[in-house]
Short mmCIF file of C-alpha atoms and ligand atoms in Angstrom, two decimals:
data_model
loop_
_atom_site.label_atom_id
_atom_site.label_comp_id
_atom_site.label_asym_id
_atom_site.label_seq_id
_atom_site.Cartn_x
_atom_site.Cartn_y
_atom_site.Cartn_z
CA MET A 1 179.82 91.77 134.22
CA THR A 2 176.09 90.94 134.13
CA SER A 3 175.04 88.04 131.94
CA ALA A 4 172.07 88.50 129.59
CA ALA A 5 168.79 86.83 130.69
CA ALA A 6 168.10 83.43 129.11
CA PRO A 7 165.78 83.53 126.10
CA LEU A 8 162.09 83.00 126.88
CA PHE A 9 161.90 79.84 124.73
CA GLU A 10 164.44 77.36 123.40
CA THR A 11 162.64 77.21 120.04
CA LEU A 12 159.88 79.46 118.71
CA THR A 13 158.08 78.64 115.47
CA VAL A 14 156.28 81.40 113.60
CA VAL A 15 153.74 80.04 111.14
CA GLY A 16 153.09 82.66 108.44
CA PRO A 17 156.06 85.09 108.53
CA GLY A 18 154.15 87.96 106.90
CA LEU A 19 153.81 91.47 108.36
CA ILE A 20 153.12 90.25 111.90
CA GLY A 21 155.14 87.01 111.91
CA ALA A 22 158.20 88.58 110.27
CA SER A 23 158.03 91.49 112.76
CA VAL A 24 158.16 88.99 115.64
CA LEU A 25 161.12 87.26 113.96
CA HIS A 26 162.94 90.58 113.42
CA ARG A 27 162.42 91.36 117.09
CA GLY A 28 163.65 87.90 118.10
CA ARG A 29 166.73 88.31 115.92
CA ARG A 30 167.47 91.79 117.25
CA ASP A 31 168.26 90.91 120.84
CA GLY A 32 167.85 87.13 121.14
CA THR A 33 165.42 87.44 124.07
CA LEU A 34 162.52 85.51 122.50
CA ALA A 35 164.17 82.18 121.66
CA LYS A 36 167.50 80.49 121.04
CA LYS A 37 166.17 79.12 117.77
CA LEU A 38 163.64 80.78 115.47
CA ILE A 39 161.79 78.72 112.86
CA ALA A 40 159.59 80.15 110.09
CA VAL A 41 156.95 78.02 108.36
CA ASP A 42 155.16 79.25 105.23
CA ILE A 43 153.22 77.57 102.43
CA ASN A 44 154.42 80.14 99.89
CA PRO A 45 157.85 79.20 98.42
CA THR A 46 158.56 82.80 97.35
CA PHE A 47 157.97 84.00 100.91
CA ARG A 48 160.14 81.20 102.31
CA GLU A 49 162.96 82.33 100.05
CA ARG A 50 162.47 85.96 101.13
CA VAL A 51 162.61 84.99 104.81
CA ARG A 52 165.87 83.13 104.12
CA GLN A 53 167.30 86.20 102.38
CA LEU A 54 166.19 88.47 105.23
CA GLY A 55 168.04 86.16 107.65
CA ILE A 56 165.37 86.45 110.34
CA ALA A 57 164.98 82.71 111.08
CA ASP A 58 167.43 79.89 111.81
CA GLU A 59 165.29 77.45 109.85
CA VAL A 60 162.73 78.10 107.10
CA THR A 61 160.45 75.27 106.05
CA ASP A 62 157.06 74.19 104.74
CA ASP A 63 157.06 71.24 107.17
CA LEU A 64 154.70 72.54 109.84
CA ALA A 65 154.50 69.30 111.86
CA GLY A 66 158.30 68.94 111.84
CA ALA A 67 158.77 72.51 113.07
CA ALA A 68 156.01 72.18 115.70
CA ALA A 69 157.62 69.00 117.07
CA GLN A 70 160.85 70.91 117.90
CA SER A 71 159.20 73.97 119.46
CA ASP A 72 158.36 75.23 122.95
CA CYS A 73 156.02 77.78 121.40
CA VAL A 74 154.16 77.79 118.09
CA MET A 75 152.74 81.15 117.03
CA LEU A 76 150.12 81.14 114.27
CA CYS A 77 150.30 84.32 112.16
CA VAL A 78 148.22 83.16 109.17
CA PRO A 79 144.93 84.77 108.01
CA VAL A 80 142.13 84.03 110.49
CA GLY A 81 140.32 81.74 108.01
CA ALA A 82 143.38 79.43 107.91
CA MET A 83 143.94 79.19 111.70
CA GLY A 84 141.81 76.05 112.28
CA GLU A 85 143.48 74.04 109.52
CA VAL A 86 147.01 75.10 110.52
CA ALA A 87 146.34 74.34 114.21
CA ALA A 88 144.99 70.89 113.26
CA THR A 89 148.37 70.05 111.71
CA ALA A 90 150.57 71.71 114.36
CA ILE A 91 148.93 70.58 117.62
CA PRO A 92 149.22 66.76 117.23
CA ALA A 93 152.96 67.18 116.59
CA MET A 94 153.68 69.49 119.55
CA LYS A 95 155.67 68.44 122.64
CA PRO A 96 153.67 68.12 125.89
CA GLY A 97 153.78 71.50 127.65
CA ALA A 98 154.67 73.46 124.50
CA ILE A 99 152.45 76.54 124.07
CA LEU A 100 150.24 77.37 121.10
CA THR A 101 149.36 81.00 120.47
CA ASP A 102 147.95 83.03 117.58
CA THR A 103 147.84 86.66 116.46
CA GLY A 104 144.47 86.63 114.68
CA SER A 105 142.51 89.88 114.43
CA THR A 106 139.32 88.12 115.58
CA LYS A 107 139.13 85.84 118.58
CA VAL A 108 135.79 84.02 119.03
CA SER A 109 135.83 82.30 115.64
CA VAL A 110 139.57 81.59 115.75
CA ILE A 111 139.19 79.94 119.17
CA ASP A 112 136.18 77.96 117.88
CA ALA A 113 138.22 76.80 114.89
CA ILE A 114 141.21 75.74 117.01
CA ARG A 115 139.32 74.22 119.97
CA PRO A 116 138.51 70.83 118.34
CA SER A 117 142.27 70.17 117.83
CA LEU A 118 143.34 71.15 121.38
CA ARG A 119 145.14 68.66 123.60
CA PRO A 120 145.04 68.82 127.42
CA ASP A 121 148.86 68.96 127.52
CA VAL A 122 149.21 71.78 124.97
CA PRO A 123 148.09 75.11 126.44
CA TYR A 124 146.64 77.62 123.98
CA VAL A 125 146.80 81.38 124.60
CA PRO A 126 144.99 83.53 122.00
CA ALA A 127 146.47 86.99 121.45
CA HIS A 128 146.10 89.95 119.11
CA PRO A 129 148.74 92.66 118.70
CA MET A 130 146.95 95.94 117.97
CA ALA A 131 149.63 97.06 115.55
CA GLY A 132 149.99 96.83 111.83
CA THR A 133 150.28 98.63 108.54
CA GLU A 134 148.56 98.32 105.17
CA TYR A 135 151.43 96.13 103.88
CA SER A 136 151.70 92.36 104.02
CA GLY A 137 154.23 89.60 103.42
CA PRO A 138 157.73 89.08 104.91
CA ASP A 139 159.17 92.31 103.52
CA ALA A 140 156.59 94.32 105.45
CA GLY A 141 157.89 93.17 108.86
CA PHE A 142 160.08 95.31 111.13
CA ALA A 143 161.38 94.92 114.69
CA THR A 144 159.75 98.01 116.21
CA LEU A 145 156.19 97.36 114.94
CA PHE A 146 154.87 96.50 118.40
CA ASP A 147 156.66 99.21 120.42
CA ASN A 148 154.21 100.86 122.84
CA ARG A 149 151.24 99.23 121.12
CA TRP A 150 148.65 97.09 122.85
CA CYS A 151 148.56 93.33 122.61
CA LEU A 152 145.17 91.95 123.71
CA LEU A 153 145.15 88.48 125.28
CA THR A 154 141.95 86.43 125.58
CA PRO A 155 142.98 83.47 127.80
CA LEU A 156 140.64 80.48 127.98
CA ASP A 157 139.27 78.98 131.19
CA GLY A 158 141.25 76.00 132.41
CA MET A 159 144.54 76.91 130.74
CA PRO A 160 147.59 77.13 133.04
CA ASP A 161 148.51 80.64 134.20
CA THR A 162 152.14 79.91 133.35
CA ALA A 163 151.24 79.75 129.65
CA THR A 164 149.41 83.10 129.78
CA THR A 165 152.38 84.58 131.65
CA ALA A 166 154.81 83.29 129.02
CA ILE A 167 152.80 84.80 126.13
CA THR A 168 152.40 88.06 128.06
CA THR A 169 156.19 88.14 128.50
CA LEU A 170 156.69 87.36 124.81
CA TRP A 171 154.66 90.41 123.78
CA GLU A 172 156.32 92.61 126.38
CA LEU A 173 159.70 91.55 125.00
CA CYS A 174 158.35 92.58 121.58
CA GLY A 175 157.77 96.08 123.03
CA ALA A 176 153.99 95.86 123.56
CA ARG A 177 151.74 96.61 126.53
CA THR A 178 149.31 93.81 127.29
CA ARG A 179 145.68 93.67 128.41
CA THR A 180 143.49 90.65 129.11
CA MET A 181 139.79 90.42 128.15
CA THR A 182 137.17 87.91 127.04
CA PRO A 183 137.14 86.88 123.35
CA GLU A 184 133.59 88.27 122.97
CA HIS A 185 134.57 91.67 124.36
CA HIS A 186 137.67 91.68 122.18
CA ASP A 187 135.61 91.09 119.04
CA ARG A 188 133.18 93.92 119.83
CA VAL A 189 135.99 96.36 120.62
CA CYS A 190 137.89 95.47 117.44
CA ALA A 191 134.71 95.65 115.36
CA ILE A 192 134.43 99.36 116.18
CA VAL A 193 138.08 100.46 116.35
CA SER A 194 139.50 98.37 113.52
CA HIS A 195 137.04 96.37 111.43
CA LEU A 196 134.42 99.08 110.81
CA PRO A 197 137.05 101.72 109.85
CA HIS A 198 138.44 99.28 107.27
CA LEU A 199 134.95 98.50 105.98
CA LEU A 200 134.29 102.24 105.58
CA ALA A 201 137.63 102.78 103.82
CA PHE A 202 137.05 99.93 101.35
CA THR A 203 133.53 101.21 100.70
CA ILE A 204 134.34 104.90 100.26
CA CYS A 205 137.15 104.10 97.81
CA GLY A 206 134.77 101.89 95.82
CA THR A 207 132.08 104.60 95.81
CA ALA A 208 134.51 107.28 94.62
CA ASP A 209 135.82 104.96 91.92
CA ASP A 210 132.27 104.12 90.74
CA LEU A 211 131.49 107.84 90.57
CA ALA A 212 134.60 108.48 88.52
CA ASP A 213 133.51 105.75 86.08
CA GLU A 214 129.93 107.01 85.89
CA THR A 215 130.83 110.65 85.34
CA ARG A 216 134.01 109.91 83.41
CA SER A 217 135.51 112.64 85.55
CA GLU A 218 138.70 113.11 87.45
CA VAL A 219 137.20 112.54 90.92
CA LEU A 220 140.25 110.64 92.16
CA GLU A 221 142.82 112.89 90.50
CA PHE A 222 142.02 115.71 92.93
CA ALA A 223 142.06 113.55 96.05
CA ALA A 224 144.02 115.44 98.69
CA SER A 225 145.15 114.09 102.02
CA GLY A 226 141.69 113.38 103.54
CA PHE A 227 140.77 110.85 100.87
CA ARG A 228 144.36 109.60 100.68
CA ASP A 229 144.20 108.64 104.37
CA PHE A 230 141.28 106.36 103.48
CA THR A 231 143.18 104.86 100.54
CA ARG A 232 146.05 103.84 102.83
CA ILE A 233 143.72 101.71 104.89
CA ALA A 234 141.86 100.50 101.79
CA SER A 235 145.08 99.12 100.30
CA SER A 236 145.24 96.40 102.98
CA ASP A 237 145.36 92.70 102.08
CA PRO A 238 142.03 91.40 100.61
CA ILE A 239 142.32 87.83 101.96
CA MET A 240 143.10 89.02 105.48
CA TRP A 241 140.16 91.43 105.49
CA ARG A 242 137.71 89.05 103.84
CA ASP A 243 138.50 86.58 106.61
CA ILE A 244 138.14 89.21 109.36
CA PHE A 245 134.73 90.42 108.16
CA LEU A 246 133.38 86.88 107.73
CA SER A 247 134.73 85.66 111.04
CA ASN A 248 133.51 88.65 113.08
CA ARG A 249 130.24 88.88 111.16
CA GLU A 250 127.85 89.64 114.01
CA ALA A 251 129.91 92.30 115.79
CA VAL A 252 130.83 93.99 112.49
CA LEU A 253 127.18 94.09 111.37
CA GLU A 254 126.10 95.40 114.78
CA MET A 255 128.67 98.23 114.69
CA LEU A 256 127.81 98.98 111.07
CA SER A 257 124.13 99.39 111.89
CA ARG A 258 125.01 101.66 114.85
CA PHE A 259 127.18 103.68 112.50
CA LEU A 260 124.45 103.90 109.85
CA GLU A 261 122.02 105.25 112.47
CA ASP A 262 124.55 107.89 113.50
CA ALA A 263 125.25 108.75 109.86
CA GLN A 264 121.49 109.15 109.32
CA ALA A 265 121.36 111.52 112.29
CA MET A 266 124.17 113.55 110.74
CA ALA A 267 122.34 113.57 107.39
CA ARG A 268 119.23 114.84 109.16
CA ALA A 269 121.19 117.59 110.91
CA ILE A 270 122.67 118.70 107.59
CA ARG A 271 119.26 118.61 105.88
CA TRP A 272 117.59 120.73 108.63
CA GLY A 273 120.55 123.01 109.28
CA ASP A 274 121.09 121.76 112.86
CA SER A 275 124.46 123.49 113.35
CA ASP A 276 124.75 122.58 117.03
CA TYR A 277 124.49 118.86 116.29
CA ILE A 278 127.01 119.08 113.46
CA VAL A 279 129.53 121.05 115.53
CA ASP A 280 129.08 118.72 118.49
CA ARG A 281 129.91 115.63 116.38
CA ILE A 282 132.96 117.28 114.87
CA GLU A 283 134.19 118.43 118.28
CA ARG A 284 133.87 114.87 119.58
CA GLY A 285 136.02 113.66 116.69
CA ARG A 286 138.69 116.28 117.44
CA ALA A 287 138.70 115.35 121.13
CA ILE A 288 139.17 111.66 120.30
CA ARG A 289 142.09 112.45 117.99
CA ARG A 290 143.72 114.66 120.66
CA SER A 291 143.42 111.99 123.34
CA LEU A 292 144.82 109.29 121.02
CA LEU A 293 147.84 111.46 120.21
CA GLU A 294 148.41 112.23 123.91
CA ASN A 295 148.25 108.52 124.78
CA ARG A 296 150.63 107.62 121.97
CA GLN A 297 153.16 110.15 123.29
CA ALA A 298 152.81 108.93 126.88
N1 NAD B 1 148.06 93.24 109.24
C1 NAD B 1 147.73 93.70 110.43
O1 NAD B 1 147.65 94.91 110.61
C2 NAD B 1 147.47 92.73 111.55
C3 NAD B 1 147.57 93.21 112.85
C4 NAD B 1 147.36 92.31 113.91
C5 NAD B 1 147.01 90.99 113.66
N2 NAD B 1 146.90 90.58 112.37
C6 NAD B 1 146.52 89.18 112.16
O2 NAD B 1 147.74 88.43 112.11
C7 NAD B 1 147.65 87.42 111.13
C8 NAD B 1 148.71 87.67 110.06
O3 NAD B 1 148.48 88.91 109.45
P1 NAD B 1 149.60 89.56 108.48
O4 NAD B 1 149.16 90.96 108.23
O5 NAD B 1 150.95 89.29 109.03
O6 NAD B 1 149.36 88.69 107.17
P2 NAD B 1 150.34 88.50 105.92
O7 NAD B 1 149.46 88.30 104.74
O8 NAD B 1 151.39 89.56 105.87
O9 NAD B 1 151.07 87.12 106.27
C9 NAD B 1 150.40 85.90 106.34
C10 NAD B 1 151.40 84.81 106.02
O10 NAD B 1 150.77 83.55 106.25
C11 NAD B 1 151.16 82.67 105.20
N3 NAD B 1 150.19 81.60 105.15
C12 NAD B 1 148.90 81.66 104.73
N4 NAD B 1 148.30 80.46 104.88
C13 NAD B 1 149.22 79.62 105.41
C14 NAD B 1 149.23 78.26 105.78
N5 NAD B 1 148.13 77.51 105.65
N6 NAD B 1 150.38 77.73 106.30
C15 NAD B 1 151.50 78.48 106.43
N7 NAD B 1 151.56 79.79 106.07
C16 NAD B 1 150.44 80.35 105.57
C17 NAD B 1 151.21 83.57 103.98
O11 NAD B 1 151.96 82.98 102.92
C18 NAD B 1 151.88 84.82 104.57
O12 NAD B 1 153.29 84.73 104.55
C19 NAD B 1 146.22 87.46 110.60
O13 NAD B 1 145.45 86.54 111.31
C20 NAD B 1 145.76 88.87 110.89
O14 NAD B 1 144.36 88.92 111.08
C21 NAD B 1 147.14 91.40 111.31
O1 PRE B 2 147.63 100.37 110.96
C1 PRE B 2 147.01 99.74 110.13
O2 PRE B 2 147.10 99.94 108.94
C2 PRE B 2 146.11 98.66 110.56
O3 PRE B 2 145.22 98.38 109.85
C3 PRE B 2 146.37 97.93 111.82
C4 PRE B 2 145.18 97.25 112.47
C5 PRE B 2 144.14 98.33 112.84
O4 PRE B 2 143.03 98.30 112.35
O5 PRE B 2 144.49 99.17 113.67
C6 PRE B 2 144.59 96.26 111.54
C7 PRE B 2 144.21 95.04 111.94
C8 PRE B 2 144.63 94.50 113.18
O6 PRE B 2 144.08 93.36 113.60
C9 PRE B 2 145.25 95.39 114.11
C10 PRE B 2 145.65 96.61 113.70
#
């Protein structure tokens, strides 16, 4: 009989058991590979009660320092604007050698916010699982969220390789594939593949709604699946997305201005009847969709 491998950590604390944090806890609960003991910390009493009811943590508390003091790994899953403050409470309480990590959707500003609290004996490994849904809070979490999705790691110079290896293993145990890159590159990549699409979705829904008000017409009533696909993204959490836009300001604005130039070019092609240009852009879109679907199936 083969014995199961020992869990990666003795104790893992998830701070902010919302969509991402609760999904990690579900995964940890499912096969016990992440940690012997799972702790959930949240400031919201209703969410703490929900996590207790879901049974996905061994301990649920609002005492961040107390939880951090018991843990071999503390994972911050709070909105990016709260990372600095939460890290400032957790890090002083952590055991020497325990690892701090986060799941924030932006990396440069999160690292800048956490850096002043860092201790030489507490390695920090920033990470970002490229998986999610439009839902938030503990009820949104599920164990398979990260299966076959990327988790991007942006390790800092001078941190021990063992810490990066442990966080890589954690995400692989969660079902993800991992890739390492600089925080700056991460933020530019995410600005185009995640942050700009959300900005467009929030904006187009607002524009359609304004038009419906102005014309007192049923613009939204006839929305079929194209517009509905935008509304799914646009229903994402306002605090999370406010924080992402403000913390990745430069890269988001750069990608937005690139996009606006390309949209202008499309407008010009439509105005002057440049069919070749229009067809070329649409074909590029179809090719991208096809390659994404092929990769997802691989
Ligand atoms: N939603 C996504 O698709 C997605 C994907 C990848 C990464 N992320 C990132 O992961 C993080 C969590 O996102 P989410 O979608 O799980 O958010 P969420 O809103 O579902 O959960 C956040 C949780 O943090 C708690 N919280 C907020 N401030 C806190 C504090 N000071 N102390 C303790 N708990 C606090 C909230 O009560 C909530 O339970 C964010 O940084 C986000 O940018 C999100
Ligand atoms: O699938 C969705 O609904 C998401 O918005 C997930 C999504 C994304 O844009 O792909 C959102 C933010 C993250 O930081 C990572 C993933």
